[in-house]
Coordinates of C-alpha atoms (C1' of nucleotides) in Angstrom, one line a residue:
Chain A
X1 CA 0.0 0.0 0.0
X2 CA 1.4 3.3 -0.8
X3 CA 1.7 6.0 1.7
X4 CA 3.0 9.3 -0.3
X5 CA -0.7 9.7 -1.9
X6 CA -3.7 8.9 0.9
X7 CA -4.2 5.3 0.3
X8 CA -7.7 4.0 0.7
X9 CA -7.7 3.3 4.2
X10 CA -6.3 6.3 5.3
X11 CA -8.9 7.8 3.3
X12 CA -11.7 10.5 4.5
X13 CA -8.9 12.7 3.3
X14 CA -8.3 13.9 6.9
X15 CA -11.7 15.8 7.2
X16 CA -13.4 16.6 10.4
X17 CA -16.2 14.2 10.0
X18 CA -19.5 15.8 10.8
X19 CA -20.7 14.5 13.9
X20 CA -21.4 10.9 13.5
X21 CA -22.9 11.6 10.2
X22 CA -21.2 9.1 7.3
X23 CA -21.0 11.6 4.5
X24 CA -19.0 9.7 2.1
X25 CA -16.2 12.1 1.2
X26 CA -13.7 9.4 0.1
X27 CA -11.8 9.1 -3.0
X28 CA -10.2 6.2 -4.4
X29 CA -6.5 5.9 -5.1
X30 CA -6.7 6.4 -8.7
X31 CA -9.3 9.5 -8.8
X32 CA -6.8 11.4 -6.7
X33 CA -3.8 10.4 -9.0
X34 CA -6.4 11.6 -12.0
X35 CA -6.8 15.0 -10.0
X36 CA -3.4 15.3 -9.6
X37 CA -2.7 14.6 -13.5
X38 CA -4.9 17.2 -13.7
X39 CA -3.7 19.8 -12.0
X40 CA -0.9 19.2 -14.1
X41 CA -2.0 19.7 -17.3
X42 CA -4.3 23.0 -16.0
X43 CA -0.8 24.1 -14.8
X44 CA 0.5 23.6 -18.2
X45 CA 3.6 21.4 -17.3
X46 CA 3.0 19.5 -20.4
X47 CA 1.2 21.1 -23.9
X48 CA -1.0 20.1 -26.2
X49 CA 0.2 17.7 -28.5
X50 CA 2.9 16.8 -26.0
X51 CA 3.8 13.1 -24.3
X52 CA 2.8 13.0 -20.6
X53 CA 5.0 10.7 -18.9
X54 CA 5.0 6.7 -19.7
X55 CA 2.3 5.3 -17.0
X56 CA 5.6 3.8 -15.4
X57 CA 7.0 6.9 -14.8
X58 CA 3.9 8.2 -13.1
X59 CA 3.6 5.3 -11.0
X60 CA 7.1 6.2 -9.9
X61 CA 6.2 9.5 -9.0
X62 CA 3.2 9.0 -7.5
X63 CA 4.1 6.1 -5.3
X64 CA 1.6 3.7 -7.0
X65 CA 1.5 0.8 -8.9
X66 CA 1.3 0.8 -12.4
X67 CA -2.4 -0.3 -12.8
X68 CA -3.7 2.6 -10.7
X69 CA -1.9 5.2 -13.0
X70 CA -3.4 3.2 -16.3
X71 CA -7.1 3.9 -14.6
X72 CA -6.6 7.3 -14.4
X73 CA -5.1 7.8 -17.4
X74 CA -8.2 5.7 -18.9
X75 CA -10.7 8.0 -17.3
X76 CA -9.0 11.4 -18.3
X77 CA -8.9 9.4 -22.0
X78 CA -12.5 8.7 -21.8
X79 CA -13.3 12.8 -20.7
X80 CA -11.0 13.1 -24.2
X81 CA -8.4 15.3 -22.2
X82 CA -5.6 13.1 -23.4
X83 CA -5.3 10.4 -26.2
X84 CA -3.3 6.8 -25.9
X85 CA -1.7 5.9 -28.9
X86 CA -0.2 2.3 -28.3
X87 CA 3.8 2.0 -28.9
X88 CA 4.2 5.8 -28.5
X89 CA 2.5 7.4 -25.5
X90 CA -0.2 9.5 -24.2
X91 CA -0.3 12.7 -25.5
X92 CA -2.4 16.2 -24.2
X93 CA -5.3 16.1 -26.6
X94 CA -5.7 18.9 -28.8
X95 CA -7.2 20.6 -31.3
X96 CA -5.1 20.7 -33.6
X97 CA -4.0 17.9 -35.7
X98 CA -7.1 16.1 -35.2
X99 CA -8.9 13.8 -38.2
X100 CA -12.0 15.5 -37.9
X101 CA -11.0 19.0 -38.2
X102 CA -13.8 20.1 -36.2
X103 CA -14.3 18.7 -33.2
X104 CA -17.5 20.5 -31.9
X105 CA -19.2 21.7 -34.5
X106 CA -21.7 18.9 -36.0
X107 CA -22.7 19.9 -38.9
X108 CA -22.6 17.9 -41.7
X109 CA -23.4 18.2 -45.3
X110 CA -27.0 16.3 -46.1
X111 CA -24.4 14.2 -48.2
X112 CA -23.0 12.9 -45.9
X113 CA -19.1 13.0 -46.6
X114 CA -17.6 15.8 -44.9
X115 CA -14.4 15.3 -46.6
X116 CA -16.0 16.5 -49.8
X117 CA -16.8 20.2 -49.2
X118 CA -13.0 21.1 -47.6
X119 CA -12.7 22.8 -45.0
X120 CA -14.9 26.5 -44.2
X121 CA -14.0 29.4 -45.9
X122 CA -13.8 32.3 -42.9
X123 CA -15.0 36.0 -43.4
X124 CA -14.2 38.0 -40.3
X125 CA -17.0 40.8 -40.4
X126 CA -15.9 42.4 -36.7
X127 CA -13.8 41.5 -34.2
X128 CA -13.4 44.0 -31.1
X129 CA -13.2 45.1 -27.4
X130 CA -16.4 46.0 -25.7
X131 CA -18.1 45.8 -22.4
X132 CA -19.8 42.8 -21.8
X133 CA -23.8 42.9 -21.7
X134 CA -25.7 41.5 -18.6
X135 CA -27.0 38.7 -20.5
X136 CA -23.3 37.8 -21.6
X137 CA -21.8 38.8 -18.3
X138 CA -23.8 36.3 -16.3
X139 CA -23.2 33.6 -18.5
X140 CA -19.9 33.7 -19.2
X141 CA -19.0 34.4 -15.4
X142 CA -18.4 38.2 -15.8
X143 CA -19.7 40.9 -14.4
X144 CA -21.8 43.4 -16.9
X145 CA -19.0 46.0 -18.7
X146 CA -16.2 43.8 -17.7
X147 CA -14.0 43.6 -21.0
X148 CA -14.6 40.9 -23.8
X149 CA -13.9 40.4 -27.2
X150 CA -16.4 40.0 -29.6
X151 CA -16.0 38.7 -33.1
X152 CA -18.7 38.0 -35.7
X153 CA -17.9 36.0 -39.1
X154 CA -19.6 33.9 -41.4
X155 CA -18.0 30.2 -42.6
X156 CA -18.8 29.4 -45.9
X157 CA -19.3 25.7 -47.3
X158 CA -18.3 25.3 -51.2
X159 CA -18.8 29.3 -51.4
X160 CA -22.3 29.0 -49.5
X161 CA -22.1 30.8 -46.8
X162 CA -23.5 28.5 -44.2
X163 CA -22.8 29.7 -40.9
X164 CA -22.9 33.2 -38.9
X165 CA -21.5 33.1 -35.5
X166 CA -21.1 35.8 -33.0
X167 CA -18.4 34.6 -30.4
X168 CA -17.9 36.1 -26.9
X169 CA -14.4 35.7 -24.9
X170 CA -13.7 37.0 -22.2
X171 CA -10.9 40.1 -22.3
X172 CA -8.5 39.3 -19.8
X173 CA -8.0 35.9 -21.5
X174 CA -8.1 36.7 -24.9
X175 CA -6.3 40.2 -24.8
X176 CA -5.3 41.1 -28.5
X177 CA -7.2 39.4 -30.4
X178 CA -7.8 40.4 -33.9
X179 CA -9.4 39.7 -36.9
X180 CA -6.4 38.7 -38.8
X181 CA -5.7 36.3 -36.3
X182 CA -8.9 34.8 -37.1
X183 CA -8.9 34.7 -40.4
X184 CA -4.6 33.6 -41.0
X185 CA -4.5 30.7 -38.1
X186 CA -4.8 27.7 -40.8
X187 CA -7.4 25.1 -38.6
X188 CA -9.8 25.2 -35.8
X189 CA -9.9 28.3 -33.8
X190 CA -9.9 26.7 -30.7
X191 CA -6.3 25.5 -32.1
X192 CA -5.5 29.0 -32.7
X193 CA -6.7 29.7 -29.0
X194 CA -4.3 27.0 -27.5
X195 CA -1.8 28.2 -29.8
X196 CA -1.9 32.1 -28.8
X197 CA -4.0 32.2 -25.6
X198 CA -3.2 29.3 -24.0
X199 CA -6.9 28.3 -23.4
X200 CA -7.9 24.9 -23.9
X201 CA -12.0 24.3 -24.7
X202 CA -12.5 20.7 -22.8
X203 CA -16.2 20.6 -23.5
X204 CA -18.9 22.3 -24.3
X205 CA -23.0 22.4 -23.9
X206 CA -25.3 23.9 -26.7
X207 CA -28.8 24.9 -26.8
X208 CA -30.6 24.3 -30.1
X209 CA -33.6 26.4 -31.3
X210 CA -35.4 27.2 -34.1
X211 CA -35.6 30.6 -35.5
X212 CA -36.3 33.4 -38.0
X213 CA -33.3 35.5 -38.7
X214 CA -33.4 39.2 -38.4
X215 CA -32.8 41.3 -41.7
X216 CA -29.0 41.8 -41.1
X217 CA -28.8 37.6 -40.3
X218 CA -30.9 37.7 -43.2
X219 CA -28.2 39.4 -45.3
X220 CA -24.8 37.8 -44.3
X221 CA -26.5 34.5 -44.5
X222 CA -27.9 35.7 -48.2
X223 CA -31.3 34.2 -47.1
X224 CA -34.5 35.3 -47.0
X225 CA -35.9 36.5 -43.9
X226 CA -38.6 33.7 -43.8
X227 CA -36.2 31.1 -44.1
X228 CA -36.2 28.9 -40.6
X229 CA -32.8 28.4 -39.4
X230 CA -31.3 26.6 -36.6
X231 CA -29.8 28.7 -33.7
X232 CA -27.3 27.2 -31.3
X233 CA -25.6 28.7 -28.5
X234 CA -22.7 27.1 -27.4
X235 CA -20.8 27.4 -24.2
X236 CA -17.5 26.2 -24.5
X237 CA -15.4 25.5 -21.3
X238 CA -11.8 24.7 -20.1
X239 CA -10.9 22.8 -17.3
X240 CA -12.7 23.0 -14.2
X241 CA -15.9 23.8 -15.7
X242 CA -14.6 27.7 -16.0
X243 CA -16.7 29.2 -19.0
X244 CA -14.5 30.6 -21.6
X245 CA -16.3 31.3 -25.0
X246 CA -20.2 31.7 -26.0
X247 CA -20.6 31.6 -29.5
X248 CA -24.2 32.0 -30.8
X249 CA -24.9 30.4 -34.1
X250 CA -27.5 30.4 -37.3
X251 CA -27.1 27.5 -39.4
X252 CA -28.8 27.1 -42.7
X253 CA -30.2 23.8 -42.8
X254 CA -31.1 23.7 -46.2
X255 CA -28.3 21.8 -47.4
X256 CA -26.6 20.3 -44.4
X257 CA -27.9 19.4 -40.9
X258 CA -27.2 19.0 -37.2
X259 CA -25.9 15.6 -36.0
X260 CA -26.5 13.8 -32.7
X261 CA -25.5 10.2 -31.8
X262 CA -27.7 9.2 -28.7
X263 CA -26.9 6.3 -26.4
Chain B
X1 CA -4.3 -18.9 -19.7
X2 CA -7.7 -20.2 -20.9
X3 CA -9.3 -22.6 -23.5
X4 CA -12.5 -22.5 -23.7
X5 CA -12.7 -19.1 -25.2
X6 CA -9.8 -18.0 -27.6
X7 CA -6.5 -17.0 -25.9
X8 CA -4.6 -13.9 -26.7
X9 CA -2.0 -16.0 -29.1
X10 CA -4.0 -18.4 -30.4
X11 CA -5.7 -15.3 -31.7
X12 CA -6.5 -14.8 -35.6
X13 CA -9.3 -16.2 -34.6
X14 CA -8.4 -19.6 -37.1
X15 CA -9.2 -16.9 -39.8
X16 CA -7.2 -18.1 -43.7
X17 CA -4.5 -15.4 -43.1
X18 CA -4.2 -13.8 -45.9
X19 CA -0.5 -14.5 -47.7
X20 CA 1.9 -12.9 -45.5
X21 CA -0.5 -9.9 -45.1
X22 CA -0.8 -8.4 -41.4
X23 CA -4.1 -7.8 -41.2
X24 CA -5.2 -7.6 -37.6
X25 CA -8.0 -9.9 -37.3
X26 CA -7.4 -10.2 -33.6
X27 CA -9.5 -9.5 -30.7
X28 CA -8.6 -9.4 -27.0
X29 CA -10.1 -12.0 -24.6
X30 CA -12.2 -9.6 -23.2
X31 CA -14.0 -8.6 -25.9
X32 CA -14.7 -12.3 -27.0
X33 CA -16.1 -12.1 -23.4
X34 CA -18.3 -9.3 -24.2
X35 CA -19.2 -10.2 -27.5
X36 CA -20.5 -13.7 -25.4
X37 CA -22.4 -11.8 -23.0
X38 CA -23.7 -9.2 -25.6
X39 CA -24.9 -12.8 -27.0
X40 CA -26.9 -13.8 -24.3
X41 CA -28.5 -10.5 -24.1
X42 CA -29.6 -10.5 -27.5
X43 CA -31.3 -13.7 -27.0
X44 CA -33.1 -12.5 -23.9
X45 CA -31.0 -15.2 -21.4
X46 CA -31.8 -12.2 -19.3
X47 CA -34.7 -9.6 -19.3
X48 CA -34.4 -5.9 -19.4
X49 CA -34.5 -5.0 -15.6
X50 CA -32.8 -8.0 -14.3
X51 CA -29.4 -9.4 -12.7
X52 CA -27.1 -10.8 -14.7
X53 CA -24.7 -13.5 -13.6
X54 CA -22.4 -12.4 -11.2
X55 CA -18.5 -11.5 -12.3
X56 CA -17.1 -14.5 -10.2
X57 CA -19.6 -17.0 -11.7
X58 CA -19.1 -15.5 -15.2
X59 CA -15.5 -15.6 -14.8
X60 CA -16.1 -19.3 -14.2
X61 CA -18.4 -20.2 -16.7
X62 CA -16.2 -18.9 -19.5
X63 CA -13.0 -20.1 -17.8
X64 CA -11.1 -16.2 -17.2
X65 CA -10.2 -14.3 -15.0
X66 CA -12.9 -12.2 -13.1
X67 CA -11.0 -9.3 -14.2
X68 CA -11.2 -10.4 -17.9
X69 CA -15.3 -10.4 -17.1
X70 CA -14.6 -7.1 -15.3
X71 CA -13.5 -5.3 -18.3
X72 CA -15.9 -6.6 -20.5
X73 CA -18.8 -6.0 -18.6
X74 CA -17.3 -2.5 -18.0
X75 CA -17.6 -2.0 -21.8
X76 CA -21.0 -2.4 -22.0
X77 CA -21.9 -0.5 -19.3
X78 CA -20.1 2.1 -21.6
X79 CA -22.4 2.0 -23.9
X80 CA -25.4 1.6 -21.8
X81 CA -26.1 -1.8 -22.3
X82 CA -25.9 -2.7 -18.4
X83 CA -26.1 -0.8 -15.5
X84 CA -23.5 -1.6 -12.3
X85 CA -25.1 -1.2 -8.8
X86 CA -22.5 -1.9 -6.4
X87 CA -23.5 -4.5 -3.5
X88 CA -26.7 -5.7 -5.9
X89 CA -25.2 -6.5 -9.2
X90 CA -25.5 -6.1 -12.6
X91 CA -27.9 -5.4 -14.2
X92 CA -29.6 -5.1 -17.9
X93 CA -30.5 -2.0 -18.8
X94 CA -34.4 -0.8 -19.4
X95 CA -36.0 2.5 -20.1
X96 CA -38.6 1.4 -17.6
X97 CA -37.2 2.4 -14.3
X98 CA -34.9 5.4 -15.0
X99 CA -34.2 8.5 -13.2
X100 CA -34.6 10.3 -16.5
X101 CA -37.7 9.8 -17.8
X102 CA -36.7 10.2 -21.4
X103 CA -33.8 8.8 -21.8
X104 CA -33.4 9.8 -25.9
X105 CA -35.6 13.1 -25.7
X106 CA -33.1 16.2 -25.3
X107 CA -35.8 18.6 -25.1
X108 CA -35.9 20.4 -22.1
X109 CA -38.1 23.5 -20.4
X110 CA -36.3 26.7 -20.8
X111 CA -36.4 26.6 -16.9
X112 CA -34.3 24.0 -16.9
X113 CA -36.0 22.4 -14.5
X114 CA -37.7 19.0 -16.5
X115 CA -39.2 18.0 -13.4
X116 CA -41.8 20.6 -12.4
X117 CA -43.6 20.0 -15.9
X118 CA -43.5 16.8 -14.6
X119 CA -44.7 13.9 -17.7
X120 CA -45.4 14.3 -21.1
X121 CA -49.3 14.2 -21.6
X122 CA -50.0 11.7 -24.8
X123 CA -52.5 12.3 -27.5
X124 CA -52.5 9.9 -30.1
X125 CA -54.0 11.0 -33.0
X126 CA -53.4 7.7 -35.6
X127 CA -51.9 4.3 -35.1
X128 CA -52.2 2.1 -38.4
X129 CA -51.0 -0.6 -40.5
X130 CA -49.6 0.5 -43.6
X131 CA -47.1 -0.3 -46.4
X132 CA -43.7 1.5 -46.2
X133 CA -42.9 4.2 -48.7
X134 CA -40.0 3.7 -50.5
X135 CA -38.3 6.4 -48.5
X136 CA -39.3 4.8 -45.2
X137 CA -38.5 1.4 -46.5
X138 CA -34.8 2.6 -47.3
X139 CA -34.1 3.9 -43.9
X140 CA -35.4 0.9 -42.2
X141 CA -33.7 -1.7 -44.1
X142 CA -36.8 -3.0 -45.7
X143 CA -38.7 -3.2 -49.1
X144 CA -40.7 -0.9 -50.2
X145 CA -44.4 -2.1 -49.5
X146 CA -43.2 -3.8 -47.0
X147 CA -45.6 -3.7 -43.6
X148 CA -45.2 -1.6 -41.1
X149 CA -47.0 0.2 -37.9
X150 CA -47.1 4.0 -38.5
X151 CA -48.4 6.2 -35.5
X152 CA -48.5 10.2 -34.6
X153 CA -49.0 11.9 -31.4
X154 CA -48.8 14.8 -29.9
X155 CA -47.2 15.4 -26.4
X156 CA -48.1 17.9 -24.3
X157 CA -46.2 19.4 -21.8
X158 CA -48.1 21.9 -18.9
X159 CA -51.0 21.4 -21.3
X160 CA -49.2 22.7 -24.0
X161 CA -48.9 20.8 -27.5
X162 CA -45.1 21.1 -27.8
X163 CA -44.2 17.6 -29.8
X164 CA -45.5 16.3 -32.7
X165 CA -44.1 12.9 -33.6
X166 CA -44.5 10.4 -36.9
X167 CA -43.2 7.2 -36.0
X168 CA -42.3 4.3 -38.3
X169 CA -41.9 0.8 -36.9
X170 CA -41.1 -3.0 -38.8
X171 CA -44.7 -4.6 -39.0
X172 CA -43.2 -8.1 -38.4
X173 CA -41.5 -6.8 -35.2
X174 CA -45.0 -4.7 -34.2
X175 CA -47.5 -6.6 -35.3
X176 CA -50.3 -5.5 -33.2
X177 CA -49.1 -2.3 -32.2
X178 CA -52.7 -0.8 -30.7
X179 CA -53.6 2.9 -30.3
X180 CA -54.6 2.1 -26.8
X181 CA -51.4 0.4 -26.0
X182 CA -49.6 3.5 -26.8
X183 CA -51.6 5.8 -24.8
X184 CA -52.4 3.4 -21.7
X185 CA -48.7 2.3 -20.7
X186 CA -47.6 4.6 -17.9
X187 CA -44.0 5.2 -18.4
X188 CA -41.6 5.9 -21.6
X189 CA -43.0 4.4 -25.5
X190 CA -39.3 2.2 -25.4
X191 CA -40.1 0.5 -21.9
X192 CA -43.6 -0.5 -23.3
X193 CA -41.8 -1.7 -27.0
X194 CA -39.5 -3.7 -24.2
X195 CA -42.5 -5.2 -22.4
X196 CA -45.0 -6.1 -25.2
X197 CA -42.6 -6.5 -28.3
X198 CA -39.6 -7.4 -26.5
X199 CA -37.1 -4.6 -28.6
X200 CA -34.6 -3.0 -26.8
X201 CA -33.5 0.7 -28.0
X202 CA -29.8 0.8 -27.5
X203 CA -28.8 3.7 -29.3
X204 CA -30.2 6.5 -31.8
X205 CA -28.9 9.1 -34.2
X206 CA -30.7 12.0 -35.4
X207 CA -30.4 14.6 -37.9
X208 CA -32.1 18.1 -36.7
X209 CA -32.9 21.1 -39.3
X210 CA -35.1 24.2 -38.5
X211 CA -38.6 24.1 -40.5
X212 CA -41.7 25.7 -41.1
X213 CA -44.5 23.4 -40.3
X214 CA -47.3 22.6 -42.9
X215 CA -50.7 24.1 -42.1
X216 CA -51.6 20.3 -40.6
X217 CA -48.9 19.9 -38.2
X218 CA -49.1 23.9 -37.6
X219 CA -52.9 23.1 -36.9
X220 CA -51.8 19.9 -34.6
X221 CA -49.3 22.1 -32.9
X222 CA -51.4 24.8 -32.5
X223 CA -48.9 27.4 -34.1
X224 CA -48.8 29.7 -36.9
X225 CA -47.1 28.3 -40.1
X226 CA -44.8 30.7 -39.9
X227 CA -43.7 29.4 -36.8
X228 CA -40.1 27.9 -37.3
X229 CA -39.7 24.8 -35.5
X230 CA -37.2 21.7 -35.0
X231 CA -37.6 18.8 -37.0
X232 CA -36.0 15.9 -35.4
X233 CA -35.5 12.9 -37.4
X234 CA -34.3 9.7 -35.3
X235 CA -33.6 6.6 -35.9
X236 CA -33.6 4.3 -33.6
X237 CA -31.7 0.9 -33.4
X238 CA -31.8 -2.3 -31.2
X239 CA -28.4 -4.5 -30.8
X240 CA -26.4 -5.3 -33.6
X241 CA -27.1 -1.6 -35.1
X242 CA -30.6 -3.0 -36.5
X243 CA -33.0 0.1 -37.1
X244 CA -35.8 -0.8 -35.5
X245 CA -38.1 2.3 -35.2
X246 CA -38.0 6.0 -37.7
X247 CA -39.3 8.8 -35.7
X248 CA -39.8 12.2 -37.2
X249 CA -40.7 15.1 -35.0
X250 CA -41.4 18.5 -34.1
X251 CA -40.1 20.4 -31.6
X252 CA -41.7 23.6 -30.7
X253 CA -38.5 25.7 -29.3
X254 CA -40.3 28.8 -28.1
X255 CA -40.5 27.2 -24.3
X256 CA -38.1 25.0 -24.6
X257 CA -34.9 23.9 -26.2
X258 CA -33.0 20.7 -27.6
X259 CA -29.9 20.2 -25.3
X260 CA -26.4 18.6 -26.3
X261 CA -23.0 18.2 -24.5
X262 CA -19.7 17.7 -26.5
X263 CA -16.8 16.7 -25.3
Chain C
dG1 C1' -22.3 -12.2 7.7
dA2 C1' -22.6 -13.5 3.0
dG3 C1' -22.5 -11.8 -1.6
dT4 C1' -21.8 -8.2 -5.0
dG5 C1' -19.2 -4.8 -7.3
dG6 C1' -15.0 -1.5 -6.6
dT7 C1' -10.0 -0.8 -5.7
dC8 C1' -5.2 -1.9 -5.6
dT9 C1' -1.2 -4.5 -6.4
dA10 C1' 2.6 -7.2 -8.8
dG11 C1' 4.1 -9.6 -12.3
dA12 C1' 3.9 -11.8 -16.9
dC13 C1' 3.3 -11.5 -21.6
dC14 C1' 1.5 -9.3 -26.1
dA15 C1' 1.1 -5.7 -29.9
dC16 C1' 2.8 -1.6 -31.7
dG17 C1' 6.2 2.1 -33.2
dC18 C1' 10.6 3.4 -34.1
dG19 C1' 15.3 3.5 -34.6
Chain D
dG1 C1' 15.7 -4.4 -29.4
dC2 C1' 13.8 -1.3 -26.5
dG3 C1' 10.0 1.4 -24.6
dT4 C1' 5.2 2.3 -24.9
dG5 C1' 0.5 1.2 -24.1
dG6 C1' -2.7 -3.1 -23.9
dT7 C1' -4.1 -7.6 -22.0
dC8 C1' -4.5 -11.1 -18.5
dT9 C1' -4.0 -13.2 -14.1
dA10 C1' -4.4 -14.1 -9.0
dG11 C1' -5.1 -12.6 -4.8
dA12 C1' -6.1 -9.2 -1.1
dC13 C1' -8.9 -5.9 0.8
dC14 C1' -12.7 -2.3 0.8
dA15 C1' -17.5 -0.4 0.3
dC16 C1' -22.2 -1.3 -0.3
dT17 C1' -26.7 -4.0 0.2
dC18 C1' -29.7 -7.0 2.3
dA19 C1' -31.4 -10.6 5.0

DNA sequence: GAGTGGTCTAGACCACGCG
DNA sequence: GCGTGGTCTAGACCACTCA
């Protein structure tokens, strides 16, 4: 049994307990090693794209055996914070150099083969400091007229422009943005966001509605204003649940469509 | 090492290797494990809602380790197949009995709060026997002309017509299917296909776009046609990735809204 | 207290990637 | 051939449930 780590026995982690009361409060072994990974990769010590340390080496450090390590490692795999790849190591998942080029965004041509149409075409229409609006403020964990940088664009699918997103970061994060960062990074933005910001999106939650676009949706999207669209807002967040990006979308559904695998 | 099922170096599983060519054609003990068990739950050795064998006596009846059975089982209750309950067992899965009532329905009050609406109320407006459109046919896996049970309904939510659903299911599979069976069962549509027609829903996919209703469904809905709303196309399959039930519906999204997490 | 799933360990061997 | 992750085992002990 390992001692450097609290091992299971020792385990309430140390905590006054409440009177009596059995409030569970324990953590195995390995969900403490996962924290401490974890706290690790918050803390940056290794990058995107980079090799963590062989599961041997971690059960060195760590005081465990090997197994304990490999049941971390399998659950932070499973959250998709890193990715195994047998014979070489596990490496910080990112957004970058991933096969599908777009990790969050589901949708898909009504063909089918996303490999067809290429990847979007971007058209930065704005992309500036202002102070955040209540609505925005509350939910990206701000308070109204704190800084944030908003950017508007539309991605275009085989010259159809397919997609207008407004996207909200907050400004002490994202300081220095600009439009031609946008519009020059060559893959996801949220690449471009690890790359230049250091900001990682781990997940994200979206709320789909059906609406009527206003004339100047209308316009970028070259629609007509009766045409029904699909509006998803997105709230995108790094680790520990911090919110770091809303991004409110209109996608034409005319040609392509929103996928969801349920299970 | 074991015998009964295939060992890890017997492996290519006795296939006619193909002149000097690697191909892979290998799979794990555990997953011949779960592929056995997966097996036996396709042929209903055990019914939705019950225990399966214990790991030690599954362990012994296919001659591995318990911790083979252990990951195997921990597979499938990955994908929902069976649900863990430490102390009891484990058990198969069933959308009788769940915390959620819904299990595939992401729509959710904008309140966020699903349980103060409390249940759906049902209103079934047609359940029939009919012959399957070509287009129907083709996303079922049958013939056209083929049999099959068509229904629609409306759920209501507060009182309030919010869904309005087309659903598409194999005759041979539903033969039977009654108006009165749909309305009277008090708990989830799947749980009652589970208890009268004994077909499991294990997984779904489902493509969303943003429409205008036509002036029925507008009338059925009790909305203007102008009204944009989400159409919701799922398909539905039992084990083995059979499609077992189309469903096409309509989402009103003016008091509620279609959730989704990514990670 | 008996039985179930859950954790942890230690050690052996396998498959893969790369030099 | 070495190092990595992946599989498999056997055994010990822990936490939960229920009679």
């Amino acid at each position: 049994m390992s001692s450097l780590p609290l091992s299971s026995s020792d385990n309430p982690i140390s905590l006054p307990s409440a009177a009596g009361l059995s409030v569970p409060a324990f953590s195995p072994l390995y969900q403490q090693i996962k924290a401490l990974i974890l706290h690790s990769l918050q803390a940056g010590e290794w990058k995107p794209g980079e090799a963590i340390p062989s599961e041997m080496e971690l059960a060195a450090r760590f005081r465990v055996s090997q197994g304990t390590v490999r049941k971390a490692i399998d659950d932070l795999a499973a959250e998709n914070l890193v990715v195994r790849r047998q014979g070489k190591g596990t490496f910080v998942a990112t957004h970058a150099e991933q096969q599908v080029q777009y990790r969050f965004l589901r949708l898909l041509p009504d063909s089918g083969d996303a490999s067809v149409e290429g990847p979007a075409q971007r058209h930065i229409i704005d992309c500036k400091r202002v102070r955040a609006s209540a609505d925005v403020a509350r939910i990206l964990g701000l308070r109204a007229g704190d800084a944030v940088m908003q950017a508007r664009r539309v991605l275009s699918f085989s010259g159809v422009p397919t997609i207008l997103e407004d996207i909200w970061l907050p400004g002490t994060s994202f300081k220095g943005l600009t439009a031609t960062q946008m519009t020059s990074y060559p893959g996801p933005t949220y690449a471009m966001f690890e790359l230049h910001f250091g900001v990682r999106m781990v997940r994200a939650a979206e709320k789909i509605r059906a609406v009527l676009p206003d004339p100047e949706q209308a316009d970028l999207l070259q629609v007509s204003p009766e045409t029904p669209l699909l509006s998803v807002e997105r709230l995108a967040y790094t680790y520990n649940d911090v919110p770091m990006e809303l991004r409110r979308g209109l996608y034409r559904t005319d040609t392509h469509h929103y996928r969801n695998d349920l299970s």
